[in-house]
């Protein structure tokens, strides 16, 4: 059984992002980049399924600039068997990524695609759902537990009312939540092994996909500065401030 795991190169979650002075986007010059944390969880889960014997091959995929190779090497150091880079300098929006992934699914024929539920840079939370729609496959989002048996995948997920369990017939799409697992520490020997693993490169044109942006960003700005909070002596003072200063009641 083959599993495809898309991974995205994003600004490291420890970095405080800055907006460009002209308001056209986020400044990523000389900023530490790393794998999207939710995608790291997806790679870890695919690797664990392989270690259990439920999966035979894990393929990591990334779409973007040439530097995404570093992210793919990290995925292979965690446990992916090989990698595919879709090399492009275009701004990739969720629908374009979903179309690229569909082309790769058609090419590789995996039985399962595991994605992070969202990327921490744009927070769109759309690619997995769009890919499921394009493929016509069943999907389970925000997975907190995954089990595979008898050609079906059982997914536990948290919902507003508590939790629910979905049983999907393979092939299927899964997006991962933070509670699914804790990714392993990548060791130096595994990093060295990853350098020897196969990495194929394609251009979007080779996959027959038009990745030109459909949505235009007009302006990016930082949130307004908020004043510091204050302590109040009792409930009466709190109600007074909410009513007369905040004017929310």
PDB file of C-alpha atoms in Angstrom:
ATOM      1  CA  UNK A   1       0.000   0.000   0.000  1.00  0.00           C
ATOM      2  CA  UNK A   2       1.367   3.373  -1.074  1.00  0.00           C
ATOM      3  CA  UNK A   3       0.837   6.635   0.853  1.00  0.00           C
ATOM      4  CA  UNK A   4       1.362  10.154  -0.502  1.00  0.00           C
ATOM      5  CA  UNK A   5       2.235  12.871   2.033  1.00  0.00           C
ATOM      6  CA  UNK A   6       2.309  16.505   0.833  1.00  0.00           C
ATOM      7  CA  UNK A   7       4.579  18.813   2.864  1.00  0.00           C
ATOM      8  CA  UNK A   8       4.890  22.586   2.732  1.00  0.00           C
ATOM      9  CA  UNK A   9       7.871  24.870   3.385  1.00  0.00           C
ATOM     10  CA  UNK A  10       6.766  27.691   5.690  1.00  0.00           C
ATOM     11  CA  UNK A  11       8.270  30.297   7.998  1.00  0.00           C
ATOM     12  CA  UNK A  12       9.347  28.482  11.174  1.00  0.00           C
ATOM     13  CA  UNK A  13       6.687  28.651  13.899  1.00  0.00           C
ATOM     14  CA  UNK A  14       9.195  30.190  16.336  1.00  0.00           C
ATOM     15  CA  UNK A  15       9.810  33.204  14.085  1.00  0.00           C
ATOM     16  CA  UNK A  16       7.880  36.426  14.627  1.00  0.00           C
ATOM     17  CA  UNK A  17       6.680  37.322  11.129  1.00  0.00           C
ATOM     18  CA  UNK A  18       6.940  40.846   9.751  1.00  0.00           C
ATOM     19  CA  UNK A  19       4.833  42.478   7.062  1.00  0.00           C
ATOM     20  CA  UNK A  20       6.698  44.079   4.135  1.00  0.00           C
ATOM     21  CA  UNK A  21       6.834  47.856   4.202  1.00  0.00           C
ATOM     22  CA  UNK A  22       4.821  48.087   0.981  1.00  0.00           C
ATOM     23  CA  UNK A  23       2.059  45.828   2.351  1.00  0.00           C
ATOM     24  CA  UNK A  24       2.367  43.254  -0.440  1.00  0.00           C
ATOM     25  CA  UNK A  25       2.950  40.282   1.859  1.00  0.00           C
ATOM     26  CA  UNK A  26       5.047  38.770   4.635  1.00  0.00           C
ATOM     27  CA  UNK A  27       8.800  39.336   4.637  1.00  0.00           C
ATOM     28  CA  UNK A  28      10.568  35.969   4.308  1.00  0.00           C
ATOM     29  CA  UNK A  29      14.023  37.283   3.375  1.00  0.00           C
ATOM     30  CA  UNK A  30      16.712  35.758   5.633  1.00  0.00           C
ATOM     31  CA  UNK A  31      14.019  34.117   7.770  1.00  0.00           C
ATOM     32  CA  UNK A  32      14.304  30.548   9.064  1.00  0.00           C
ATOM     33  CA  UNK A  33      12.055  28.196   7.098  1.00  0.00           C
ATOM     34  CA  UNK A  34      10.918  24.713   8.117  1.00  0.00           C
ATOM     35  CA  UNK A  35       8.283  22.075   7.455  1.00  0.00           C
ATOM     36  CA  UNK A  36       4.706  23.006   8.290  1.00  0.00           C
ATOM     37  CA  UNK A  37       4.066  21.399  11.743  1.00  0.00           C
ATOM     38  CA  UNK A  38       0.807  19.717  10.649  1.00  0.00           C
ATOM     39  CA  UNK A  39       2.611  18.192   7.655  1.00  0.00           C
ATOM     40  CA  UNK A  40       5.324  16.901   9.977  1.00  0.00           C
ATOM     41  CA  UNK A  41       2.581  15.095  11.913  1.00  0.00           C
ATOM     42  CA  UNK A  42       1.310  13.643   8.614  1.00  0.00           C
ATOM     43  CA  UNK A  43       4.773  12.294   7.721  1.00  0.00           C
ATOM     44  CA  UNK A  44       5.143  10.819  11.204  1.00  0.00           C
ATOM     45  CA  UNK A  45       1.759   9.087  10.969  1.00  0.00           C
ATOM     46  CA  UNK A  46       2.556   7.631   7.534  1.00  0.00           C
ATOM     47  CA  UNK A  47       5.896   6.379   8.900  1.00  0.00           C
ATOM     48  CA  UNK A  48       4.192   4.771  11.908  1.00  0.00           C
ATOM     49  CA  UNK A  49       1.681   3.032   9.617  1.00  0.00           C
ATOM     50  CA  UNK A  50       4.629   1.705   7.609  1.00  0.00           C
ATOM     51  CA  UNK A  51       6.342   0.476  10.785  1.00  0.00           C
ATOM     52  CA  UNK A  52       3.110  -1.358  11.724  1.00  0.00           C
ATOM     53  CA  UNK A  53       3.133  -3.100   8.347  1.00  0.00           C
ATOM     54  CA  UNK A  54      -0.044  -1.427   7.077  1.00  0.00           C
ATOM     55  CA  UNK A  55       1.882   0.627   4.491  1.00  0.00           C
ATOM     56  CA  UNK A  56       4.683  -0.416   2.138  1.00  0.00           C
ATOM     57  CA  UNK A  57       5.858   2.927   0.718  1.00  0.00           C
ATOM     58  CA  UNK A  58       5.679   6.564   1.832  1.00  0.00           C
ATOM     59  CA  UNK A  59       6.171   9.287  -0.782  1.00  0.00           C
ATOM     60  CA  UNK A  60       6.695  12.900   0.327  1.00  0.00           C
ATOM     61  CA  UNK A  61       5.604  15.661  -2.081  1.00  0.00           C
ATOM     62  CA  UNK A  62       6.261  19.392  -2.015  1.00  0.00           C
ATOM     63  CA  UNK A  63       5.182  22.136  -4.417  1.00  0.00           C
ATOM     64  CA  UNK A  64       7.147  25.374  -4.600  1.00  0.00           C
ATOM     65  CA  UNK A  65      10.625  26.800  -5.010  1.00  0.00           C
ATOM     66  CA  UNK A  66      13.822  24.758  -5.303  1.00  0.00           C
ATOM     67  CA  UNK A  67      14.583  25.235  -1.584  1.00  0.00           C
ATOM     68  CA  UNK A  68      11.628  22.906  -0.834  1.00  0.00           C
ATOM     69  CA  UNK A  69      14.175  20.129  -1.362  1.00  0.00           C
ATOM     70  CA  UNK A  70      15.353  20.782   2.215  1.00  0.00           C
ATOM     71  CA  UNK A  71      11.816  20.171   3.500  1.00  0.00           C
ATOM     72  CA  UNK A  72      11.592  16.954   1.489  1.00  0.00           C
ATOM     73  CA  UNK A  73      14.944  15.768   2.881  1.00  0.00           C
ATOM     74  CA  UNK A  74      13.543  16.323   6.382  1.00  0.00           C
ATOM     75  CA  UNK A  75      10.474  14.239   5.455  1.00  0.00           C
ATOM     76  CA  UNK A  76      12.746  11.449   4.202  1.00  0.00           C
ATOM     77  CA  UNK A  77      14.816  11.686   7.388  1.00  0.00           C
ATOM     78  CA  UNK A  78      11.618  11.123   9.391  1.00  0.00           C
ATOM     79  CA  UNK A  79      10.768   8.058   7.338  1.00  0.00           C
ATOM     80  CA  UNK A  80       9.545   8.800   3.796  1.00  0.00           C
ATOM     81  CA  UNK A  81      11.029   6.420   1.205  1.00  0.00           C
ATOM     82  CA  UNK A  82      11.322   8.893  -1.663  1.00  0.00           C
ATOM     83  CA  UNK A  83      10.242  12.393  -2.620  1.00  0.00           C
ATOM     84  CA  UNK A  84       8.745  14.418  -5.458  1.00  0.00           C
ATOM     85  CA  UNK A  85       9.266  18.164  -5.942  1.00  0.00           C
ATOM     86  CA  UNK A  86       6.977  20.193  -8.170  1.00  0.00           C
ATOM     87  CA  UNK A  87       9.347  23.067  -8.900  1.00  0.00           C
ATOM     88  CA  UNK A  88       7.739  26.468  -9.529  1.00  0.00           C
ATOM     89  CA  UNK A  89       8.270  30.086  -8.509  1.00  0.00           C
ATOM     90  CA  UNK A  90       4.580  30.951  -8.935  1.00  0.00           C
ATOM     91  CA  UNK A  91       2.527  31.843  -5.859  1.00  0.00           C
ATOM     92  CA  UNK A  92       0.658  28.600  -5.192  1.00  0.00           C
ATOM     93  CA  UNK A  93      -2.889  28.837  -3.886  1.00  0.00           C
ATOM     94  CA  UNK A  94      -4.806  25.848  -2.423  1.00  0.00           C
ATOM     95  CA  UNK A  95      -6.700  24.981  -5.628  1.00  0.00           C
ATOM     96  CA  UNK A  96      -3.479  24.963  -7.675  1.00  0.00           C
ATOM     97  CA  UNK A  97      -1.783  22.712  -5.104  1.00  0.00           C
ATOM     98  CA  UNK A  98      -4.804  20.381  -5.082  1.00  0.00           C
ATOM     99  CA  UNK A  99      -4.667  20.112  -8.888  1.00  0.00           C
ATOM    100  CA  UNK A 100      -0.929  19.353  -8.780  1.00  0.00           C
ATOM    101  CA  UNK A 101      -1.505  16.691  -6.135  1.00  0.00           C
ATOM    102  CA  UNK A 102      -4.326  15.164  -8.185  1.00  0.00           C
ATOM    103  CA  UNK A 103      -1.957  14.878 -11.158  1.00  0.00           C
ATOM    104  CA  UNK A 104       0.604  13.138  -8.938  1.00  0.00           C
ATOM    105  CA  UNK A 105      -2.049  10.827  -7.463  1.00  0.00           C
ATOM    106  CA  UNK A 106      -3.069   9.853 -11.002  1.00  0.00           C
ATOM    107  CA  UNK A 107       0.597   9.189 -11.750  1.00  0.00           C
ATOM    108  CA  UNK A 108       1.593   7.338  -8.552  1.00  0.00           C
ATOM    109  CA  UNK A 109      -1.736   5.628  -7.728  1.00  0.00           C
ATOM    110  CA  UNK A 110      -1.472   5.750  -3.896  1.00  0.00           C
ATOM    111  CA  UNK A 111      -4.258   4.254  -1.787  1.00  0.00           C
ATOM    112  CA  UNK A 112      -4.047   6.978   0.861  1.00  0.00           C
ATOM    113  CA  UNK A 113      -3.109  10.670   0.986  1.00  0.00           C
ATOM    114  CA  UNK A 114      -2.306  12.135   4.408  1.00  0.00           C
ATOM    115  CA  UNK A 115      -2.033  15.938   4.642  1.00  0.00           C
ATOM    116  CA  UNK A 116      -1.681  18.443   7.432  1.00  0.00           C
ATOM    117  CA  UNK A 117      -5.071  20.026   8.116  1.00  0.00           C
ATOM    118  CA  UNK A 118      -3.700  23.499   7.299  1.00  0.00           C
ATOM    119  CA  UNK A 119      -0.511  25.462   6.766  1.00  0.00           C
ATOM    120  CA  UNK A 120       0.548  27.933   9.447  1.00  0.00           C
ATOM    121  CA  UNK A 121       1.380  30.654   6.906  1.00  0.00           C
ATOM    122  CA  UNK A 122      -1.970  31.156   5.146  1.00  0.00           C
ATOM    123  CA  UNK A 123      -4.220  29.053   7.465  1.00  0.00           C
ATOM    124  CA  UNK A 124      -6.464  28.220   4.510  1.00  0.00           C
ATOM    125  CA  UNK A 125      -7.403  24.649   5.536  1.00  0.00           C
ATOM    126  CA  UNK A 126      -8.592  23.921   1.972  1.00  0.00           C
ATOM    127  CA  UNK A 127      -6.125  21.750   0.063  1.00  0.00           C
ATOM    128  CA  UNK A 128      -7.138  18.369   1.509  1.00  0.00           C
ATOM    129  CA  UNK A 129     -10.834  19.002   0.971  1.00  0.00           C
ATOM    130  CA  UNK A 130     -10.271  20.286  -2.582  1.00  0.00           C
ATOM    131  CA  UNK A 131      -8.122  17.269  -3.435  1.00  0.00           C
ATOM    132  CA  UNK A 132     -10.845  14.903  -2.160  1.00  0.00           C
ATOM    133  CA  UNK A 133     -13.388  16.705  -4.332  1.00  0.00           C
ATOM    134  CA  UNK A 134     -11.179  16.569  -7.438  1.00  0.00           C
ATOM    135  CA  UNK A 135     -10.485  12.855  -6.954  1.00  0.00           C
ATOM    136  CA  UNK A 136     -13.977  11.927  -5.791  1.00  0.00           C
ATOM    137  CA  UNK A 137     -12.449  10.149  -2.773  1.00  0.00           C
ATOM    138  CA  UNK A 138     -13.890   9.965   0.761  1.00  0.00           C
ATOM    139  CA  UNK A 139     -12.214  12.251   3.286  1.00  0.00           C
ATOM    140  CA  UNK A 140     -11.729  12.513   7.059  1.00  0.00           C
ATOM    141  CA  UNK A 141     -10.431  15.845   8.348  1.00  0.00           C
ATOM    142  CA  UNK A 142      -8.781  16.754  11.687  1.00  0.00           C
ATOM    143  CA  UNK A 143      -7.817  13.146  12.444  1.00  0.00           C
ATOM    144  CA  UNK A 144      -6.741  12.402  16.025  1.00  0.00           C
ATOM    145  CA  UNK A 145      -6.371   8.627  15.484  1.00  0.00           C
ATOM    146  CA  UNK A 146      -5.917   6.493  12.349  1.00  0.00           C
ATOM    147  CA  UNK A 147      -6.200   2.705  11.938  1.00  0.00           C
ATOM    148  CA  UNK A 148      -6.037   0.687   8.714  1.00  0.00           C
ATOM    149  CA  UNK A 149      -7.479  -2.812   8.316  1.00  0.00           C
ATOM    150  CA  UNK A 150      -9.284  -4.870   5.655  1.00  0.00           C
ATOM    151  CA  UNK A 151      -9.139  -2.202   2.967  1.00  0.00           C
ATOM    152  CA  UNK A 152     -10.722   0.417   5.219  1.00  0.00           C
ATOM    153  CA  UNK A 153      -9.327   3.254   7.314  1.00  0.00           C
ATOM    154  CA  UNK A 154     -10.926   4.148  10.649  1.00  0.00           C
ATOM    155  CA  UNK A 155     -10.440   7.767  11.715  1.00  0.00           C
ATOM    156  CA  UNK A 156     -11.295   9.307  15.092  1.00  0.00           C
ATOM    157  CA  UNK A 157     -11.751  13.075  15.028  1.00  0.00           C
ATOM    158  CA  UNK A 158     -12.814  15.802  17.413  1.00  0.00           C
ATOM    159  CA  UNK A 159     -15.963  17.782  16.640  1.00  0.00           C
ATOM    160  CA  UNK A 160     -17.801  20.564  18.462  1.00  0.00           C
ATOM    161  CA  UNK A 161     -20.010  18.089  20.298  1.00  0.00           C
ATOM    162  CA  UNK A 162     -17.187  15.757  21.378  1.00  0.00           C
ATOM    163  CA  UNK A 163     -15.717  13.141  19.037  1.00  0.00           C
ATOM    164  CA  UNK A 164     -16.793  10.962  16.132  1.00  0.00           C
ATOM    165  CA  UNK A 165     -15.422   7.941  14.303  1.00  0.00           C
ATOM    166  CA  UNK A 166     -15.474   7.658  10.510  1.00  0.00           C
ATOM    167  CA  UNK A 167     -14.828   4.497   8.496  1.00  0.00           C
ATOM    168  CA  UNK A 168     -13.611   5.197   4.951  1.00  0.00           C
ATOM    169  CA  UNK A 169     -13.155   2.795   2.070  1.00  0.00           C
ATOM    170  CA  UNK A 170      -9.730   3.134   0.486  1.00  0.00           C
ATOM    171  CA  UNK A 171      -8.535   5.068  -1.454  1.00  0.00           C
ATOM    172  CA  UNK A 172      -9.120   8.045   0.842  1.00  0.00           C
ATOM    173  CA  UNK A 173      -7.893  11.455   2.014  1.00  0.00           C
ATOM    174  CA  UNK A 174      -6.972  12.224   5.647  1.00  0.00           C
ATOM    175  CA  UNK A 175      -5.946  15.553   7.172  1.00  0.00           C
ATOM    176  CA  UNK A 176      -4.121  15.548  10.509  1.00  0.00           C
ATOM    177  CA  UNK A 177      -4.776  17.346  13.772  1.00  0.00           C
ATOM    178  CA  UNK A 178      -2.204  18.179  16.469  1.00  0.00           C
ATOM    179  CA  UNK A 179      -3.469  15.379  18.722  1.00  0.00           C
ATOM    180  CA  UNK A 180      -2.694  12.615  16.214  1.00  0.00           C
ATOM    181  CA  UNK A 181       0.941  12.129  17.284  1.00  0.00           C
ATOM    182  CA  UNK A 182       4.183  13.795  18.292  1.00  0.00           C
ATOM    183  CA  UNK A 183       6.779  13.717  15.470  1.00  0.00           C
ATOM    184  CA  UNK A 184      10.043  12.007  16.285  1.00  0.00           C
ATOM    185  CA  UNK A 185      13.361  13.796  16.652  1.00  0.00           C
ATOM    186  CA  UNK A 186      15.301  13.617  13.393  1.00  0.00           C
ATOM    187  CA  UNK A 187      18.707  12.059  14.037  1.00  0.00           C
ATOM    188  CA  UNK A 188      21.939  12.817  12.158  1.00  0.00           C
ATOM    189  CA  UNK A 189      22.266   9.253  10.742  1.00  0.00           C
ATOM    190  CA  UNK A 190      18.758   9.513   9.285  1.00  0.00           C
ATOM    191  CA  UNK A 191      19.575  12.934   7.811  1.00  0.00           C
ATOM    192  CA  UNK A 192      22.611  11.382   6.088  1.00  0.00           C
ATOM    193  CA  UNK A 193      20.499   8.464   4.796  1.00  0.00           C
ATOM    194  CA  UNK A 194      17.907  10.913   3.450  1.00  0.00           C
ATOM    195  CA  UNK A 195      20.539  12.493   1.185  1.00  0.00           C
ATOM    196  CA  UNK A 196      20.834   9.193  -0.690  1.00  0.00           C
ATOM    197  CA  UNK A 197      17.105   8.665  -1.179  1.00  0.00           C
ATOM    198  CA  UNK A 198      15.448   9.293  -4.550  1.00  0.00           C
ATOM    199  CA  UNK A 199      13.982  12.726  -5.304  1.00  0.00           C
ATOM    200  CA  UNK A 200      12.178  13.362  -8.600  1.00  0.00           C
ATOM    201  CA  UNK A 201      11.453  16.853  -9.931  1.00  0.00           C
ATOM    202  CA  UNK A 202       8.607  17.983 -12.172  1.00  0.00           C
ATOM    203  CA  UNK A 203       7.368  21.295 -13.520  1.00  0.00           C
ATOM    204  CA  UNK A 204       3.633  22.109 -13.337  1.00  0.00           C
ATOM    205  CA  UNK A 205       3.529  22.146 -17.160  1.00  0.00           C
ATOM    206  CA  UNK A 206       4.773  18.556 -17.243  1.00  0.00           C
ATOM    207  CA  UNK A 207       1.815  17.581 -15.078  1.00  0.00           C
ATOM    208  CA  UNK A 208      -0.585  19.549 -17.266  1.00  0.00           C
ATOM    209  CA  UNK A 209      -1.609  21.965 -14.509  1.00  0.00           C
ATOM    210  CA  UNK A 210      -2.070  25.734 -14.749  1.00  0.00           C
ATOM    211  CA  UNK A 211      -0.991  27.178 -11.386  1.00  0.00           C
ATOM    212  CA  UNK A 212      -1.587  30.881 -12.045  1.00  0.00           C
ATOM    213  CA  UNK A 213      -3.216  32.528  -8.990  1.00  0.00           C
ATOM    214  CA  UNK A 214      -7.000  32.968  -9.149  1.00  0.00           C
ATOM    215  CA  UNK A 215      -7.132  35.262  -6.129  1.00  0.00           C
ATOM    216  CA  UNK A 216      -5.281  38.563  -5.833  1.00  0.00           C
ATOM    217  CA  UNK A 217      -3.984  39.832  -2.483  1.00  0.00           C
ATOM    218  CA  UNK A 218      -4.743  43.537  -2.288  1.00  0.00           C
ATOM    219  CA  UNK A 219      -2.950  44.349   0.963  1.00  0.00           C
ATOM    220  CA  UNK A 220      -1.372  42.680   3.983  1.00  0.00           C
ATOM    221  CA  UNK A 221      -1.246  44.582   7.284  1.00  0.00           C
ATOM    222  CA  UNK A 222      -0.432  43.837  10.889  1.00  0.00           C
ATOM    223  CA  UNK A 223      -3.307  43.657  13.388  1.00  0.00           C
ATOM    224  CA  UNK A 224      -3.914  46.903  15.298  1.00  0.00           C
ATOM    225  CA  UNK A 225      -2.067  47.328  18.568  1.00  0.00           C
ATOM    226  CA  UNK A 226      -4.185  46.483  21.586  1.00  0.00           C
ATOM    227  CA  UNK A 227      -4.047  48.307  24.907  1.00  0.00           C
ATOM    228  CA  UNK A 228      -2.996  46.357  27.981  1.00  0.00           C
ATOM    229  CA  UNK A 229      -5.616  44.722  30.164  1.00  0.00           C
ATOM    230  CA  UNK A 230      -6.464  45.967  33.652  1.00  0.00           C
ATOM    231  CA  UNK A 231      -7.436  44.223  36.861  1.00  0.00           C
ATOM    232  CA  UNK A 232     -10.746  45.099  38.494  1.00  0.00           C
ATOM    233  CA  UNK A 233     -11.604  44.878  42.176  1.00  0.00           C
ATOM    234  CA  UNK A 234     -14.950  43.094  41.896  1.00  0.00           C
ATOM    235  CA  UNK A 235     -17.771  42.028  39.577  1.00  0.00           C
ATOM    236  CA  UNK A 236     -19.516  45.391  39.879  1.00  0.00           C
ATOM    237  CA  UNK A 237     -16.427  47.179  38.551  1.00  0.00           C
ATOM    238  CA  UNK A 238     -16.151  44.655  35.713  1.00  0.00           C
ATOM    239  CA  UNK A 239     -19.773  45.186  34.689  1.00  0.00           C
ATOM    240  CA  UNK A 240     -19.300  48.954  34.870  1.00  0.00           C
ATOM    241  CA  UNK A 241     -16.298  48.855  32.537  1.00  0.00           C
ATOM    242  CA  UNK A 242     -17.987  46.485  30.091  1.00  0.00           C
ATOM    243  CA  UNK A 243     -21.036  48.743  29.992  1.00  0.00           C
ATOM    244  CA  UNK A 244     -19.525  52.233  30.011  1.00  0.00           C
ATOM    245  CA  UNK A 245     -16.027  51.807  28.523  1.00  0.00           C
ATOM    246  CA  UNK A 246     -16.136  48.748  26.237  1.00  0.00           C
ATOM    247  CA  UNK A 247     -19.878  49.282  25.576  1.00  0.00           C
ATOM    248  CA  UNK A 248     -20.429  45.587  24.925  1.00  0.00           C
ATOM    249  CA  UNK A 249     -23.378  45.171  27.316  1.00  0.00           C
TER     250      UNK A 249
END
